[in-house]
Amino acid sequence: QVHLVESGGGSVQAGGSLRLSCAASGYTSSSYCMGWFRQAPGKEREGVAAIYTGGGSVYYADSVKGRFTISQDRAKSTLYLQMNSLKPEDTAMYYCAADPIPCNINMDRSDSYNYWGQGTQVTVSS
């Protein structure tokens, strides 16, 4: 059973930065598609970024391109999301997700992932 634990959320002012981490354990496959999602109150869960741990594909939502960077440390089994130039509309609960398949065209859909963390809150004030 894959276990994902997010950390690094907090409150920042607009224009600030945060780095989210997702520590993974219990891997049963050599590579996973791993994604970051976010959900604001009253809104649907939105795919933010995704990366294939085996190398190759990286995905970003248009709303975060140029501001957010997804990366991984395979030795530490940790996924990161560096968030720069944060905006109030980035305020949401951020979730890490994983699935033991290569990332594909549906990597921005929450139903493409079987494993989820508990989330970490990001609040950006204007």
PDB file of C-alpha atoms in Angstrom, residues 25-77:
ATOM      1  CA  SER A  25       6.489   4.922   1.135  1.00  0.00           C
ATOM      2  CA  GLY A  26       5.268   1.420   0.386  1.00  0.00           C
ATOM      3  CA  TYR A  27       6.074   1.506  -3.302  1.00  0.00           C
ATOM      4  CA  THR A  28       5.332  -1.766  -5.065  1.00  0.00           C
ATOM      5  CA  SER A  29       6.276  -0.591  -8.549  1.00  0.00           C
ATOM      6  CA  SER A  30       9.551   0.839  -9.818  1.00  0.00           C
ATOM      7  CA  SER A  31       7.964   3.957 -11.299  1.00  0.00           C
ATOM      8  CA  TYR A  32       4.822   5.987 -10.786  1.00  0.00           C
ATOM      9  CA  CYS A  33       2.997   8.881 -12.288  1.00  0.00           C
ATOM     10  CA  MET A  34       2.854  11.360  -9.416  1.00  0.00           C
ATOM     11  CA  GLY A  35       0.762  14.480  -9.381  1.00  0.00           C
ATOM     12  CA  TRP A  36      -0.144  17.526  -7.383  1.00  0.00           C
ATOM     13  CA  PHE A  37      -3.773  18.540  -7.176  1.00  0.00           C
ATOM     14  CA  ARG A  38      -5.537  21.336  -5.379  1.00  0.00           C
ATOM     15  CA  GLN A  39      -9.056  21.976  -4.227  1.00  0.00           C
ATOM     16  CA  ALA A  40     -10.485  25.278  -3.085  1.00  0.00           C
ATOM     17  CA  PRO A  41     -13.727  25.437  -1.090  1.00  0.00           C
ATOM     18  CA  GLY A  42     -16.714  24.939  -3.360  1.00  0.00           C
ATOM     19  CA  LYS A  43     -14.574  24.029  -6.352  1.00  0.00           C
ATOM     20  CA  GLU A  44     -13.615  20.792  -8.052  1.00  0.00           C
ATOM     21  CA  ARG A  45     -10.234  19.197  -7.480  1.00  0.00           C
ATOM     22  CA  GLU A  46      -7.826  20.541 -10.102  1.00  0.00           C
ATOM     23  CA  GLY A  47      -4.702  18.927 -11.481  1.00  0.00           C
ATOM     24  CA  VAL A  48      -1.729  21.258 -11.010  1.00  0.00           C
ATOM     25  CA  ALA A  49       1.325  19.305 -12.129  1.00  0.00           C
ATOM     26  CA  ALA A  50       2.452  15.744 -12.709  1.00  0.00           C
ATOM     27  CA  ILE A  51       5.689  13.894 -13.305  1.00  0.00           C
ATOM     28  CA  TYR A  52       6.645  10.337 -14.175  1.00  0.00           C
ATOM     29  CA  THR A  53       9.207   9.094 -11.665  1.00  0.00           C
ATOM     30  CA  GLY A  54      10.763   6.922 -14.354  1.00  0.00           C
ATOM     31  CA  GLY A  55      11.669  10.050 -16.296  1.00  0.00           C
ATOM     32  CA  GLY A  56      10.217  11.852 -19.291  1.00  0.00           C
ATOM     33  CA  SER A  57       6.802  13.405 -19.045  1.00  0.00           C
ATOM     34  CA  VAL A  58       6.002  16.495 -16.990  1.00  0.00           C
ATOM     35  CA  TYR A  59       2.632  18.243 -16.991  1.00  0.00           C
ATOM     36  CA  TYR A  60       1.562  21.678 -15.744  1.00  0.00           C
ATOM     37  CA  ALA A  61      -1.837  23.288 -15.664  1.00  0.00           C
ATOM     38  CA  ASP A  62      -1.929  26.501 -17.677  1.00  0.00           C
ATOM     39  CA  SER A  63      -2.744  28.443 -14.529  1.00  0.00           C
ATOM     40  CA  VAL A  64       0.616  27.593 -12.940  1.00  0.00           C
ATOM     41  CA  LYS A  65       3.001  27.350 -15.898  1.00  0.00           C
ATOM     42  CA  GLY A  66       6.084  29.469 -15.350  1.00  0.00           C
ATOM     43  CA  ARG A  67       5.379  29.797 -11.625  1.00  0.00           C
ATOM     44  CA  PHE A  68       5.321  26.232 -10.273  1.00  0.00           C
ATOM     45  CA  THR A  69       7.936  23.521 -10.715  1.00  0.00           C
ATOM     46  CA  ILE A  70       7.424  19.844  -9.970  1.00  0.00           C
ATOM     47  CA  SER A  71      10.460  17.731  -9.165  1.00  0.00           C
ATOM     48  CA  GLN A  72      11.454  14.554  -7.412  1.00  0.00           C
ATOM     49  CA  ASP A  73      14.229  13.102  -5.320  1.00  0.00           C
ATOM     50  CA  ARG A  74      14.127   9.403  -6.134  1.00  0.00           C
ATOM     51  CA  ALA A  75      16.644   8.529  -3.444  1.00  0.00           C
ATOM     52  CA  LYS A  76      14.349  10.052  -0.823  1.00  0.00           C
ATOM     53  CA  SER A  77      11.114   8.926  -2.514  1.00  0.00           C
TER      54      SER A  77
END
